[in-house]
Amino acid sequence: MLADCRKKGWSAGLVEPGMIEASRTVRARHRAKIDIQFSATHYSLKYKESYGLDYQDGHIHSNYNHWVAQLDAEIKREFGLTTQRF
């Protein structure tokens, strides 16, 4: 998963077994940080914090959602899972 993060422009590191912290900075004005919890069979991407992405009351700039969706798709591709579009 670390390689998938880097491939999609995220800086990532293992903070403890089963937990990756990843961040993405764009033009030094926009930054998002997520936690990726994982096991042998599951993973989840969870918002941690952001800067310059207008996060308020559970809403955030659409670029964040796009970045996370691209990362999720890459992880699924790596594991041979199908990506579902809505």
Short mmCIF file of the C-alpha atoms (twelve columns), coordinates in Angstrom:
data_MODEL
# 
_entry.id   MODEL 
# 
loop_
_atom_site.group_PDB 
_atom_site.id 
_atom_site.type_symbol 
_atom_site.label_atom_id 
_atom_site.label_alt_id 
_atom_site.label_comp_id 
_atom_site.label_asym_id 
_atom_site.label_seq_id 
_atom_site.Cartn_x 
_atom_site.Cartn_y 
_atom_site.Cartn_z 
_atom_site.pdbx_PDB_model_num 
ATOM 1  C CA . MET A 1  0.000   0.000  0.000  1 
ATOM 2  C CA . LEU A 2  2.907   2.367  0.574  1 
ATOM 3  C CA . ALA A 3  3.888   2.060  -3.087 1 
ATOM 4  C CA . ASP A 4  0.270   2.699  -4.156 1 
ATOM 5  C CA . CYS A 5  0.238   5.898  -2.091 1 
ATOM 6  C CA . ARG A 6  3.464   7.146  -3.617 1 
ATOM 7  C CA . LYS A 7  2.271   6.236  -7.118 1 
ATOM 8  C CA . LYS A 8  -0.738  8.543  -6.638 1 
ATOM 9  C CA . GLY A 9  1.264   11.443 -5.188 1 
ATOM 10 C CA . TRP A 10 0.839   10.772 -1.470 1 
ATOM 11 C CA . SER A 11 3.705   10.697 1.040  1 
ATOM 12 C CA . ALA A 12 3.160   7.704  3.286  1 
ATOM 13 C CA . GLY A 13 4.711   5.890  6.185  1 
ATOM 14 C CA . LEU A 14 3.885   3.010  8.478  1 
ATOM 15 C CA . VAL A 15 3.157   4.439  11.940 1 
ATOM 16 C CA . GLU A 16 2.372   1.097  13.598 1 
ATOM 17 C CA . PRO A 17 1.410   -2.390 12.440 1 
ATOM 18 C CA . GLY A 18 -1.833  -2.096 10.499 1 
ATOM 19 C CA . MET A 19 -1.714  1.714  10.224 1 
ATOM 20 C CA . ILE A 20 -0.319  3.974  7.505  1 
ATOM 21 C CA . GLU A 21 -0.414  7.755  7.661  1 
ATOM 22 C CA . ALA A 22 -0.484  9.396  4.240  1 
ATOM 23 C CA . SER A 23 -0.493  13.037 3.196  1 
ATOM 24 C CA . ARG A 24 -0.716  14.935 -0.046 1 
ATOM 25 C CA . THR A 25 0.326   18.538 -0.598 1 
ATOM 26 C CA . VAL A 26 -0.520  20.436 -3.781 1 
ATOM 27 C CA . ARG A 27 1.144   23.747 -4.658 1 
ATOM 28 C CA . ALA A 28 2.048   24.260 -0.979 1 
ATOM 29 C CA . ARG A 29 -1.488  25.614 -0.470 1 
ATOM 30 C CA . HIS A 30 -3.568  22.462 -0.096 1 
ATOM 31 C CA . ARG A 31 -2.787  19.566 2.212  1 
ATOM 32 C CA . ALA A 32 -4.731  16.477 3.211  1 
ATOM 33 C CA . LYS A 33 -3.767  13.822 5.710  1 
ATOM 34 C CA . ILE A 34 -5.445  10.412 6.035  1 
ATOM 35 C CA . ASP A 35 -5.056  7.256  8.064  1 
ATOM 36 C CA . ILE A 36 -5.122  3.930  6.271  1 
ATOM 37 C CA . GLN A 37 -6.020  1.075  8.584  1 
ATOM 38 C CA . PHE A 38 -5.437  -2.363 7.114  1 
ATOM 39 C CA . SER A 39 -5.372  -6.063 7.810  1 
ATOM 40 C CA . ALA A 40 -4.831  -9.124 5.637  1 
ATOM 41 C CA . THR A 41 -8.418  -8.881 4.355  1 
ATOM 42 C CA . HIS A 42 -9.630  -5.272 4.768  1 
ATOM 43 C CA . TYR A 43 -8.535  -1.657 4.591  1 
ATOM 44 C CA . SER A 44 -10.127 1.726  5.207  1 
ATOM 45 C CA . LEU A 45 -9.158  5.274  4.287  1 
ATOM 46 C CA . LYS A 46 -10.099 7.817  6.962  1 
ATOM 47 C CA . TYR A 47 -9.842  11.600 6.934  1 
ATOM 48 C CA . LYS A 48 -7.420  12.895 9.550  1 
ATOM 49 C CA . GLU A 49 -6.867  16.592 8.821  1 
ATOM 50 C CA . SER A 50 -6.482  19.117 6.035  1 
ATOM 51 C CA . TYR A 51 -5.338  22.630 5.239  1 
ATOM 52 C CA . GLY A 52 -6.668  24.871 2.472  1 
ATOM 53 C CA . LEU A 53 -9.433  22.463 1.495  1 
ATOM 54 C CA . ASP A 54 -12.302 24.276 3.232  1 
ATOM 55 C CA . TYR A 55 -13.201 21.435 5.599  1 
ATOM 56 C CA . GLN A 56 -16.271 22.363 7.644  1 
ATOM 57 C CA . ASP A 57 -19.160 20.407 9.142  1 
ATOM 58 C CA . GLY A 58 -18.237 17.180 7.360  1 
ATOM 59 C CA . HIS A 59 -17.845 18.839 3.941  1 
ATOM 60 C CA . ILE A 60 -14.575 19.340 2.079  1 
ATOM 61 C CA . HIS A 61 -13.357 20.550 -1.308 1 
ATOM 62 C CA . SER A 62 -14.101 18.060 -4.089 1 
ATOM 63 C CA . ASN A 63 -10.386 17.737 -4.912 1 
ATOM 64 C CA . TYR A 64 -9.893  15.849 -1.646 1 
ATOM 65 C CA . ASN A 65 -12.567 13.341 -2.628 1 
ATOM 66 C CA . HIS A 66 -10.967 12.966 -6.051 1 
ATOM 67 C CA . TRP A 67 -7.503  12.329 -4.555 1 
ATOM 68 C CA . VAL A 68 -8.842  9.732  -2.122 1 
ATOM 69 C CA . ALA A 69 -10.932 8.025  -4.829 1 
ATOM 70 C CA . GLN A 70 -7.844  7.740  -7.062 1 
ATOM 71 C CA . LEU A 71 -5.842  6.245  -4.199 1 
ATOM 72 C CA . ASP A 72 -8.636  3.802  -3.370 1 
ATOM 73 C CA . ALA A 73 -8.842  2.718  -7.018 1 
ATOM 74 C CA . GLU A 74 -5.067  2.167  -7.154 1 
ATOM 75 C CA . ILE A 75 -5.130  0.021  -4.010 1 
ATOM 76 C CA . LYS A 76 -8.007  -2.027 -5.436 1 
ATOM 77 C CA . ARG A 77 -6.158  -2.424 -8.740 1 
ATOM 78 C CA . GLU A 78 -3.060  -3.641 -6.896 1 
ATOM 79 C CA . PHE A 79 -5.088  -6.329 -5.156 1 
ATOM 80 C CA . GLY A 80 -7.091  -7.283 -8.251 1 
ATOM 81 C CA . LEU A 81 -10.377 -5.915 -6.947 1 
ATOM 82 C CA . THR A 82 -12.994 -4.196 -9.073 1 
ATOM 83 C CA . THR A 83 -13.536 -0.488 -8.741 1 
ATOM 84 C CA . GLN A 84 -17.138 0.607  -8.648 1 
ATOM 85 C CA . ARG A 85 -18.126 4.051  -9.936 1 
ATOM 86 C CA . PHE A 86 -21.209 5.852  -8.641 1 
# 
